[in-house]
PDB file of C-alpha atoms in Angstrom:
ATOM      1  CA  MET A   1      27.230 -43.846 -49.831  1.00 45.00           C
ATOM      2  CA  ALA A   2      29.013 -40.730 -48.556  1.00 49.00           C
ATOM      3  CA  PRO A   3      32.637 -41.237 -47.473  1.00 48.00           C
ATOM      4  CA  ALA A   4      33.416 -40.608 -43.832  1.00 50.00           C
ATOM      5  CA  PRO A   5      35.438 -37.440 -43.141  1.00 50.00           C
ATOM      6  CA  VAL A   6      38.990 -37.950 -42.075  1.00 43.00           C
ATOM      7  CA  LYS A   7      41.430 -35.835 -40.118  1.00 46.00           C
ATOM      8  CA  ALA A   8      43.970 -34.063 -42.269  1.00 44.00           C
ATOM      9  CA  ARG A   9      47.623 -34.583 -41.530  1.00 42.00           C
ATOM     10  CA  LYS A  10      49.520 -31.308 -41.215  1.00 45.00           C
ATOM     11  CA  GLU A  11      52.664 -32.041 -43.089  1.00 42.00           C
ATOM     12  CA  PRO A  12      54.310 -30.401 -46.089  1.00 42.00           C
ATOM     13  CA  GLN A  13      52.934 -31.479 -49.417  1.00 44.00           C
ATOM     14  CA  ALA A  14      55.214 -32.448 -52.251  1.00 43.00           C
ATOM     15  CA  GLY A  15      54.957 -30.201 -55.268  1.00 42.00           C
ATOM     16  CA  PRO A  16      54.393 -31.597 -58.735  1.00 43.00           C
ATOM     17  CA  ALA A  17      57.462 -33.037 -60.466  1.00 42.00           C
ATOM     18  CA  PHE A  18      57.088 -31.149 -63.716  1.00 43.00           C
ATOM     19  CA  ASP A  19      58.350 -27.621 -63.113  1.00 40.00           C
ATOM     20  CA  THR A  20      59.085 -26.854 -66.756  1.00 37.00           C
ATOM     21  CA  VAL A  21      56.067 -28.502 -68.317  1.00 50.00           C
ATOM     22  CA  ALA A  22      54.374 -26.702 -71.208  1.00 54.00           C
ATOM     23  CA  LEU A  23      50.962 -27.221 -72.752  1.00 59.00           C
ATOM     24  CA  VAL A  24      50.759 -28.506 -76.298  1.00 50.00           C
ATOM     25  CA  GLN A  25      48.504 -26.327 -78.392  1.00 46.00           C
ATOM     26  CA  LYS A  26      46.170 -28.186 -80.706  1.00 41.00           C
ATOM     27  CA  PRO A  27      42.955 -27.488 -82.635  1.00 39.00           C
ATOM     28  CA  LEU A  28      39.691 -27.754 -80.719  1.00 39.00           C
ATOM     29  CA  ALA A  29      38.769 -30.846 -82.696  1.00 41.00           C
ATOM     30  CA  GLN A  30      41.568 -32.728 -80.941  1.00 42.00           C
ATOM     31  CA  PRO A  31      40.763 -33.041 -77.206  1.00 44.00           C
ATOM     32  CA  ALA A  32      42.859 -34.150 -74.332  1.00 43.00           C
ATOM     33  CA  PRO A  33      42.223 -36.428 -71.352  1.00 43.00           C
ATOM     34  CA  ALA A  34      43.621 -36.861 -67.737  1.00 43.00           C
ATOM     35  CA  LEU A  35      43.187 -37.702 -63.882  1.00 40.00           C
ATOM     36  CA  ALA A  36      44.573 -37.944 -60.023  1.00 42.00           C
ATOM     37  CA  GLN A  37      44.483 -38.342 -55.944  1.00 40.00           C
ATOM     38  CA  PRO A  38      46.184 -36.846 -51.407  1.00 39.00           C
ATOM     39  CA  ALA A  39      43.822 -35.376 -48.957  1.00 38.00           C
ATOM     40  CA  LEU A  40      42.585 -32.634 -46.682  1.00 37.00           C
ATOM     41  CA  ALA A  41      40.019 -32.329 -43.964  1.00 37.00           C
ATOM     42  CA  ALA A  42      36.460 -33.395 -44.654  1.00 41.00           C
ATOM     43  CA  VAL A  43      37.054 -34.816 -48.106  1.00 43.00           C
ATOM     44  CA  GLU A  44      36.674 -38.393 -49.203  1.00 56.00           C
ATOM     45  CA  PRO A  45      39.004 -40.747 -47.286  1.00 47.00           C
ATOM     46  CA  GLN A  46      42.642 -40.078 -48.059  1.00 52.00           C
ATOM     47  CA  LEU A  47      45.174 -42.652 -49.147  1.00 41.00           C
ATOM     48  CA  SER A  48      47.844 -43.429 -46.607  1.00 37.00           C
ATOM     49  CA  GLN A  49      50.732 -43.633 -49.041  1.00 42.00           C
ATOM     50  CA  PRO A  50      52.115 -40.593 -50.905  1.00 45.00           C
ATOM     51  CA  ALA A  51      52.462 -40.381 -54.650  1.00 44.00           C
ATOM     52  CA  PRO A  52      55.728 -41.838 -55.984  1.00 41.00           C
ATOM     53  CA  GLU A  53      58.471 -39.528 -57.205  1.00 42.00           C
ATOM     54  CA  LEU A  54      58.338 -39.245 -60.975  1.00 41.00           C
ATOM     55  CA  PRO A  55      61.457 -38.963 -63.134  1.00 38.00           C
ATOM     56  CA  ALA A  56      61.688 -35.937 -65.396  1.00 41.00           C
ATOM     57  CA  PRO A  57      60.058 -37.052 -68.661  1.00 38.00           C
ATOM     58  CA  ASP A  58      61.663 -36.751 -72.061  1.00 30.00           C
ATOM     59  CA  LEU A  59      59.815 -33.839 -73.681  1.00 27.00           C
ATOM     60  CA  LYS A  60      60.399 -35.138 -77.200  1.00 30.00           C
ATOM     61  CA  ALA A  61      58.981 -38.551 -76.333  1.00 29.00           C
ATOM     62  CA  ALA A  62      55.914 -37.212 -74.526  1.00 35.00           C
ATOM     63  CA  ALA A  63      53.479 -36.822 -77.407  1.00 43.00           C
ATOM     64  CA  LEU A  64      50.057 -35.388 -76.641  1.00 49.00           C
ATOM     65  CA  PRO A  65      47.463 -38.193 -76.853  1.00 55.00           C
ATOM     66  CA  THR A  66      44.638 -37.538 -79.292  1.00 62.00           C
ATOM     67  CA  ASP A  67      42.742 -40.797 -78.784  1.00 76.00           C
ATOM     68  CA  GLY A  68      41.187 -39.947 -75.408  1.00 83.00           C
ATOM     69  CA  SER A  69      43.214 -42.526 -73.492  1.00 88.00           C
ATOM     70  CA  VAL A  70      43.926 -41.901 -69.810  1.00 94.00           C
ATOM     71  CA  PHE A  71      44.939 -44.121 -66.872  1.00 95.00           C
ATOM     72  CA  SER A  72      46.280 -46.680 -69.389  1.00 92.00           C
ATOM     73  CA  SER A  73      42.778 -47.224 -70.784  1.00 93.00           C
ATOM     74  CA  VAL A  74      41.518 -47.822 -74.305  1.00 91.00           C
ATOM     75  CA  ALA A  75      39.126 -44.999 -75.237  1.00 91.00           C
ATOM     76  CA  PHE A  76      36.201 -45.138 -77.658  1.00 90.00           C
ATOM     77  CA  GLN A  77      34.697 -41.891 -78.890  1.00 90.00           C
ATOM     78  CA  ILE A  78      30.886 -41.839 -78.760  1.00 86.00           C
ATOM     79  CA  GLY A  79      28.176 -39.275 -79.336  1.00 81.00           C
ATOM     80  CA  GLY A  80      25.994 -39.791 -76.276  1.00 74.00           C
ATOM     81  CA  ILE A  81      27.046 -40.524 -72.730  1.00 74.00           C
ATOM     82  CA  PRO A  82      25.544 -40.262 -69.237  1.00 68.00           C
ATOM     83  CA  GLY A  83      25.925 -36.719 -67.972  1.00 72.00           C
ATOM     84  CA  LYS A  84      26.659 -35.162 -71.371  1.00 77.00           C
ATOM     85  CA  ALA A  85      23.810 -32.619 -71.113  1.00 78.00           C
ATOM     86  CA  ARG A  86      24.835 -31.662 -67.568  1.00 81.00           C
ATOM     87  CA  TRP A  87      28.441 -31.377 -68.693  1.00 84.00           C
ATOM     88  CA  ALA A  88      27.540 -28.968 -71.500  1.00 84.00           C
ATOM     89  CA  SER A  89      25.773 -26.738 -68.988  1.00 82.00           C
ATOM     90  CA  VAL A  90      28.487 -26.620 -66.333  1.00 88.00           C
ATOM     91  CA  ARG A  91      31.400 -26.469 -68.804  1.00 84.00           C
ATOM     92  CA  SER A  92      30.077 -23.330 -70.449  1.00 78.00           C
ATOM     93  CA  ALA A  93      29.488 -21.546 -67.130  1.00 81.00           C
ATOM     94  CA  ALA A  94      32.079 -18.856 -66.443  1.00 74.00           C
ATOM     95  CA  ILE A  95      33.675 -18.577 -63.033  1.00 79.00           C
ATOM     96  CA  ASP A  96      32.759 -15.543 -60.924  1.00 76.00           C
ATOM     97  CA  THR A  97      34.776 -15.043 -57.760  1.00 69.00           C
ATOM     98  CA  GLY A  98      33.634 -11.483 -57.114  1.00 65.00           C
ATOM     99  CA  CYS A  99      31.135 -12.262 -54.364  1.00 72.00           C
ATOM    100  CA  GLY A 100      33.093 -10.431 -51.669  1.00 63.00           C
ATOM    101  CA  GLU A 101      32.797 -11.272 -47.989  1.00 68.00           C
ATOM    102  CA  ALA A 102      29.648 -13.305 -48.682  1.00 74.00           C
ATOM    103  CA  CYS A 103      31.786 -16.182 -49.950  1.00 84.00           C
ATOM    104  CA  PRO A 104      35.370 -16.386 -48.656  1.00 90.00           C
ATOM    105  CA  ALA A 105      35.999 -19.323 -51.006  1.00 93.00           C
ATOM    106  CA  GLY A 106      35.609 -16.982 -53.962  1.00 93.00           C
ATOM    107  CA  LYS A 107      38.160 -14.583 -52.528  1.00 92.00           C
ATOM    108  CA  GLU A 108      40.756 -17.326 -52.029  1.00 95.00           C
ATOM    109  CA  ILE A 109      40.218 -18.934 -55.426  1.00 96.00           C
ATOM    110  CA  GLY A 110      40.143 -15.542 -57.172  1.00 94.00           C
ATOM    111  CA  ALA A 111      43.482 -14.621 -55.600  1.00 95.00           C
ATOM    112  CA  ALA A 112      44.943 -17.946 -56.752  1.00 97.00           C
ATOM    113  CA  ILE A 113      43.744 -17.333 -60.320  1.00 96.00           C
ATOM    114  CA  ASP A 114      45.268 -13.845 -60.403  1.00 96.00           C
ATOM    115  CA  ALA A 115      48.569 -15.101 -58.973  1.00 96.00           C
ATOM    116  CA  ALA A 116      48.709 -18.042 -61.407  1.00 96.00           C
ATOM    117  CA  LYS A 117      48.295 -16.014 -64.603  1.00 95.00           C
ATOM    118  CA  GLY A 118      51.503 -15.944 -66.607  1.00 92.00           C
ATOM    119  CA  LYS A 119      53.200 -18.568 -64.422  1.00 92.00           C
ATOM    120  CA  PRO A 120      54.610 -21.839 -65.785  1.00 92.00           C
ATOM    121  CA  VAL A 121      51.890 -24.419 -66.368  1.00 91.00           C
ATOM    122  CA  ALA A 122      53.144 -26.608 -63.516  1.00 92.00           C
ATOM    123  CA  GLU A 123      52.731 -23.742 -61.075  1.00 93.00           C
ATOM    124  CA  ARG A 124      49.267 -22.923 -62.374  1.00 95.00           C
ATOM    125  CA  LEU A 125      48.065 -26.505 -61.938  1.00 96.00           C
ATOM    126  CA  SER A 126      49.514 -26.751 -58.443  1.00 96.00           C
ATOM    127  CA  ALA A 127      48.181 -23.361 -57.319  1.00 97.00           C
ATOM    128  CA  ILE A 128      44.620 -23.929 -58.522  1.00 98.00           C
ATOM    129  CA  ASN A 129      44.466 -27.511 -57.256  1.00 98.00           C
ATOM    130  CA  SER A 130      45.646 -26.446 -53.792  1.00 98.00           C
ATOM    131  CA  ALA A 131      43.430 -23.349 -53.592  1.00 98.00           C
ATOM    132  CA  VAL A 132      40.235 -25.191 -54.517  1.00 98.00           C
ATOM    133  CA  ASN A 133      41.023 -28.092 -52.186  1.00 98.00           C
ATOM    134  CA  ARG A 134      41.549 -25.644 -49.312  1.00 98.00           C
ATOM    135  CA  ALA A 135      38.551 -23.422 -50.033  1.00 97.00           C
ATOM    136  CA  ILE A 136      35.923 -26.096 -50.722  1.00 98.00           C
ATOM    137  CA  ALA A 137      34.773 -28.725 -48.221  1.00 98.00           C
ATOM    138  CA  TYR A 138      33.715 -32.146 -49.445  1.00 97.00           C
ATOM    139  CA  GLN A 139      30.037 -33.002 -49.040  1.00 96.00           C
ATOM    140  CA  SER A 140      27.905 -35.438 -50.982  1.00 94.00           C
ATOM    141  CA  ASP A 141      25.132 -34.352 -53.323  1.00 92.00           C
ATOM    142  CA  ARG A 142      22.633 -35.973 -50.968  1.00 92.00           C
ATOM    143  CA  GLU A 143      23.795 -33.723 -48.131  1.00 95.00           C
ATOM    144  CA  ILE A 144      23.920 -30.521 -50.197  1.00 95.00           C
ATOM    145  CA  TYR A 145      21.124 -30.877 -52.727  1.00 94.00           C
ATOM    146  CA  GLY A 146      19.065 -33.794 -51.432  1.00 93.00           C
ATOM    147  CA  THR A 147      19.627 -35.799 -54.602  1.00 90.00           C
ATOM    148  CA  ARG A 148      21.909 -38.651 -55.555  1.00 86.00           C
ATOM    149  CA  ASP A 149      23.799 -36.841 -58.303  1.00 86.00           C
ATOM    150  CA  TYR A 150      23.967 -33.119 -59.077  1.00 92.00           C
ATOM    151  CA  TRP A 151      26.626 -31.375 -61.140  1.00 92.00           C
ATOM    152  CA  ALA A 152      27.086 -27.877 -59.761  1.00 94.00           C
ATOM    153  CA  LYS A 153      28.206 -24.879 -61.780  1.00 94.00           C
ATOM    154  CA  PRO A 154      31.429 -23.250 -60.550  1.00 94.00           C
ATOM    155  CA  GLN A 155      29.594 -20.351 -58.947  1.00 92.00           C
ATOM    156  CA  GLU A 156      27.255 -22.664 -57.023  1.00 94.00           C
ATOM    157  CA  THR A 157      30.225 -24.487 -55.524  1.00 95.00           C
ATOM    158  CA  ILE A 158      31.984 -21.224 -54.640  1.00 95.00           C
ATOM    159  CA  LYS A 159      28.926 -19.761 -52.906  1.00 93.00           C
ATOM    160  CA  ARG A 160      28.303 -22.898 -50.855  1.00 94.00           C
ATOM    161  CA  ALA A 161      32.026 -23.574 -50.295  1.00 96.00           C
ATOM    162  CA  LYS A 162      31.202 -27.259 -50.547  1.00 97.00           C
ATOM    163  CA  GLY A 163      30.755 -29.892 -53.213  1.00 97.00           C
ATOM    164  CA  ASP A 164      31.497 -33.467 -54.184  1.00 96.00           C
ATOM    165  CA  CYS A 165      34.302 -34.768 -56.387  1.00 96.00           C
ATOM    166  CA  GLU A 166      32.966 -33.712 -59.796  1.00 94.00           C
ATOM    167  CA  ASP A 167      32.136 -30.256 -58.411  1.00 96.00           C
ATOM    168  CA  PHE A 168      35.808 -29.870 -57.426  1.00 98.00           C
ATOM    169  CA  ALA A 169      36.895 -30.952 -60.929  1.00 97.00           C
ATOM    170  CA  ILE A 170      34.438 -28.621 -62.693  1.00 96.00           C
ATOM    171  CA  LEU A 171      35.497 -25.662 -60.538  1.00 97.00           C
ATOM    172  CA  LYS A 172      39.190 -26.374 -61.148  1.00 97.00           C
ATOM    173  CA  MET A 173      38.595 -26.485 -64.892  1.00 95.00           C
ATOM    174  CA  ALA A 174      36.876 -23.084 -64.808  1.00 95.00           C
ATOM    175  CA  ALA A 175      39.627 -21.619 -62.613  1.00 96.00           C
ATOM    176  CA  LEU A 176      42.414 -22.932 -64.854  1.00 95.00           C
ATOM    177  CA  LYS A 177      40.623 -21.593 -67.917  1.00 94.00           C
ATOM    178  CA  ALA A 178      40.474 -18.179 -66.218  1.00 94.00           C
ATOM    179  CA  ALA A 179      44.202 -18.518 -65.480  1.00 95.00           C
ATOM    180  CA  GLY A 180      44.982 -19.088 -69.158  1.00 93.00           C
ATOM    181  CA  VAL A 181      45.047 -22.883 -69.558  1.00 92.00           C
ATOM    182  CA  PRO A 182      43.374 -23.824 -72.881  1.00 91.00           C
ATOM    183  CA  GLU A 183      40.024 -25.528 -72.385  1.00 90.00           C
ATOM    184  CA  GLN A 184      40.813 -28.147 -75.032  1.00 89.00           C
ATOM    185  CA  ASN A 185      43.665 -29.448 -72.858  1.00 91.00           C
ATOM    186  CA  MET A 186      41.338 -30.309 -69.965  1.00 93.00           C
ATOM    187  CA  THR A 187      39.131 -33.376 -69.490  1.00 94.00           C
ATOM    188  CA  LEU A 188      36.668 -34.395 -66.788  1.00 94.00           C
ATOM    189  CA  VAL A 189      37.195 -38.098 -66.073  1.00 96.00           C
ATOM    190  CA  VAL A 190      34.669 -40.250 -64.224  1.00 93.00           C
ATOM    191  CA  LEU A 191      36.364 -43.355 -62.875  1.00 94.00           C
ATOM    192  CA  ARG A 192      36.340 -46.243 -60.472  1.00 93.00           C
ATOM    193  CA  ASP A 193      38.749 -46.139 -57.549  1.00 94.00           C
ATOM    194  CA  THR A 194      39.516 -49.822 -57.085  1.00 93.00           C
ATOM    195  CA  ARG A 195      41.252 -49.233 -53.753  1.00 93.00           C
ATOM    196  CA  ARG A 196      38.239 -47.594 -52.102  1.00 90.00           C
ATOM    197  CA  ASN A 197      35.634 -49.334 -54.298  1.00 90.00           C
ATOM    198  CA  LEU A 198      33.977 -45.992 -55.087  1.00 90.00           C
ATOM    199  CA  PHE A 199      33.118 -44.015 -58.189  1.00 92.00           C
ATOM    200  CA  HIS A 200      35.081 -40.789 -58.391  1.00 95.00           C
ATOM    201  CA  ALA A 201      35.762 -37.831 -60.721  1.00 96.00           C
ATOM    202  CA  VAL A 202      38.933 -35.845 -61.401  1.00 98.00           C
ATOM    203  CA  LEU A 203      40.263 -33.264 -63.839  1.00 97.00           C
ATOM    204  CA  ALA A 204      42.981 -34.331 -66.278  1.00 96.00           C
ATOM    205  CA  VAL A 205      45.208 -31.770 -67.989  1.00 94.00           C
ATOM    206  CA  ALA A 206      47.127 -32.857 -71.090  1.00 92.00           C
ATOM    207  CA  THR A 207      50.647 -31.514 -71.562  1.00 90.00           C
ATOM    208  CA  GLU A 208      53.633 -32.448 -73.677  1.00 85.00           C
ATOM    209  CA  ARG A 209      54.832 -34.417 -70.645  1.00 87.00           C
ATOM    210  CA  GLY A 210      51.661 -36.446 -70.383  1.00 90.00           C
ATOM    211  CA  GLN A 211      48.455 -36.081 -68.446  1.00 93.00           C
ATOM    212  CA  PHE A 212      48.397 -34.627 -64.949  1.00 95.00           C
ATOM    213  CA  ILE A 213      45.559 -35.159 -62.512  1.00 98.00           C
ATOM    214  CA  LEU A 214      43.875 -32.605 -60.258  1.00 98.00           C
ATOM    215  CA  ASP A 215      42.029 -34.453 -57.497  1.00 98.00           C
ATOM    216  CA  ASN A 216      40.143 -33.307 -54.406  1.00 98.00           C
ATOM    217  CA  LEU A 217      41.863 -36.128 -52.502  1.00 97.00           C
ATOM    218  CA  ARG A 218      45.385 -34.848 -52.921  1.00 97.00           C
ATOM    219  CA  MET A 219      47.353 -31.625 -52.908  1.00 97.00           C
ATOM    220  CA  ASP A 220      50.012 -32.741 -55.386  1.00 97.00           C
ATOM    221  CA  VAL A 221      49.380 -33.072 -59.129  1.00 97.00           C
ATOM    222  CA  PRO A 222      50.649 -36.490 -60.264  1.00 97.00           C
ATOM    223  CA  ARG A 223      50.798 -38.148 -63.669  1.00 96.00           C
ATOM    224  CA  ASP A 224      47.852 -40.386 -64.493  1.00 97.00           C
ATOM    225  CA  THR A 225      50.251 -43.301 -64.971  1.00 95.00           C
ATOM    226  CA  SER A 226      51.155 -43.225 -61.265  1.00 96.00           C
ATOM    227  CA  LEU A 227      47.562 -43.894 -60.179  1.00 97.00           C
ATOM    228  CA  GLY A 228      47.094 -47.591 -60.822  1.00 94.00           C
ATOM    229  CA  ASN A 229      43.957 -47.799 -58.674  1.00 96.00           C
ATOM    230  CA  TYR A 230      42.070 -45.406 -60.975  1.00 97.00           C
ATOM    231  CA  GLN A 231      40.143 -46.997 -63.861  1.00 94.00           C
ATOM    232  CA  ALA A 232      38.547 -44.535 -66.282  1.00 95.00           C
ATOM    233  CA  LEU A 233      34.887 -45.216 -67.127  1.00 92.00           C
ATOM    234  CA  TYR A 234      33.942 -42.211 -69.241  1.00 91.00           C
ATOM    235  CA  SER A 235      35.356 -38.769 -69.950  1.00 92.00           C
ATOM    236  CA  MET A 236      34.338 -35.452 -71.491  1.00 91.00           C
ATOM    237  CA  ASN A 237      36.333 -32.521 -72.789  1.00 90.00           C
ATOM    238  CA  ALA A 238      35.678 -29.434 -74.891  1.00 86.00           C
ATOM    239  CA  ASP A 239      34.331 -31.256 -77.928  1.00 84.00           C
ATOM    240  CA  ARG A 240      34.364 -35.032 -77.476  1.00 88.00           C
ATOM    241  CA  THR A 241      33.112 -37.751 -75.143  1.00 90.00           C
ATOM    242  CA  PHE A 242      34.648 -41.174 -74.572  1.00 92.00           C
ATOM    243  CA  ILE A 243      33.952 -44.447 -72.840  1.00 90.00           C
ATOM    244  CA  HIS A 244      36.958 -46.374 -71.572  1.00 91.00           C
ATOM    245  CA  GLY A 245      37.926 -50.015 -71.358  1.00 90.00           C
ATOM    246  CA  TYR A 246      40.975 -52.059 -70.456  1.00 89.00           C
ATOM    247  CA  LYS A 247      42.779 -54.746 -72.407  1.00 84.00           C
ATOM    248  CA  SER A 248      42.235 -58.286 -71.183  1.00 75.00           C
ATOM    249  CA  GLY A 249      44.149 -60.737 -73.344  1.00 62.00           C
ATOM    250  CA  ASN A 250      43.079 -60.020 -76.912  1.00 55.00           C
ATOM    251  CA  ARG A 251      39.876 -58.196 -76.045  1.00 54.00           C
ATOM    252  CA  VAL A 252      38.910 -54.932 -74.407  1.00 54.00           C
ATOM    253  CA  ALA A 253      36.681 -55.095 -71.340  1.00 54.00           C
ATOM    254  CA  GLY A 254      34.325 -52.155 -70.976  1.00 56.00           C
ATOM    255  CA  GLY A 255      31.069 -50.773 -72.307  1.00 51.00           C
ATOM    256  CA  MET A 256      28.006 -48.605 -71.865  1.00 48.00           C
ATOM    257  CA  SER A 257      25.738 -51.122 -70.142  1.00 47.00           C
ATOM    258  CA  SER A 258      25.944 -49.806 -66.570  1.00 63.00           C
ATOM    259  CA  LEU A 259      27.294 -46.260 -66.967  1.00 58.00           C
ATOM    260  CA  GLY A 260      23.888 -44.787 -66.203  1.00 57.00           C
ATOM    261  CA  ASN A 261      24.268 -46.068 -62.644  1.00 61.00           C
ATOM    262  CA  VAL A 262      27.685 -44.484 -62.125  1.00 61.00           C
ATOM    263  CA  GLN A 263      27.404 -41.654 -59.600  1.00 59.00           C
ATOM    264  CA  PRO A 264      30.746 -40.040 -58.617  1.00 67.00           C
ATOM    265  CA  GLY A 265      31.204 -40.161 -54.851  1.00 56.00           C
ATOM    266  CA  GLU A 266      28.919 -43.183 -54.450  1.00 55.00           C
ATOM    267  CA  GLY A 267      29.927 -46.778 -53.785  1.00 52.00           C
ATOM    268  CA  VAL A 268      30.321 -49.278 -56.602  1.00 50.00           C
TER     269      VAL A 268
END
C-alpha cells in the first residue's frame, strides 16, 4: 500500500545535535548498525512532531556496538536473510553522479558529496541526508517498476530521481562512502514503524556517540534511541546480517517466520 503524498511544511529544519561526532574505526569483521525519521514533499507521510533535542553524549561512555543492536533491539547474527542477495548487488554498486543535465539529481548529490569530503562526520551525515531527500521523490516500487519490491542500485535511483525508502537508504550509503565514511560503519535497517503501521527502511551510521539514522522522512539525523516507534526487523551491513527481537519479560520476541513477507514501504 503506497503512502499518500503530503504537503511539505516550509520551515527551518533542526540540524543534528552531534557537531563534534567522530566515527570509530574498526575491522571489517565488526559491523555497525543504525536508523531514523521528518519529511518533505511527496514522501511517505511525515510525523507531526519534531525530533526531541538530544543532550551532548559522553564520548567515553558511547562505545561502538558490535552486536548488531539498534533501536533498543536484541540482534541475532544469521547467515541467510530475505533480501541478502539483492543487498550484495546494490551495496557493491558504485555511485556515479556524472550524468550531466540528463539527471539533475546526480548534479545535486554530486555537489553535496564534493562539499562534504573532509568535513566533520556530523556535517557529512546532515549534508548527504538533506541532498538525497531533496533530489529524490518518493514513489513506491509498484509505481516505478511495476513490482511489489525492487531494490534499486544508486545509479538507477539517481537517473529516475525517484525511489522508495530502501532506495533512499542505499543511495545515501553510496554517497557517504564516496564522501569518506567507512562502509563498515553503515547498516541498512528494515523495520516496522508502529506509528504508521508500515514497513520501512533507513540507513544507520555507527559513531562513538551512538547510532544516527538517515531517513527519507526527515531532514534531521537523530539518534536511534529517540525513535521509539521504530522496531528493527532485520539489518545488513558490510559483512554481517542480523534479525532483531525485543525483550518481553524473560524472553525475546522475534524470529524469521514472516520476514519473507516484509516489503519496505508496504503496510503491515
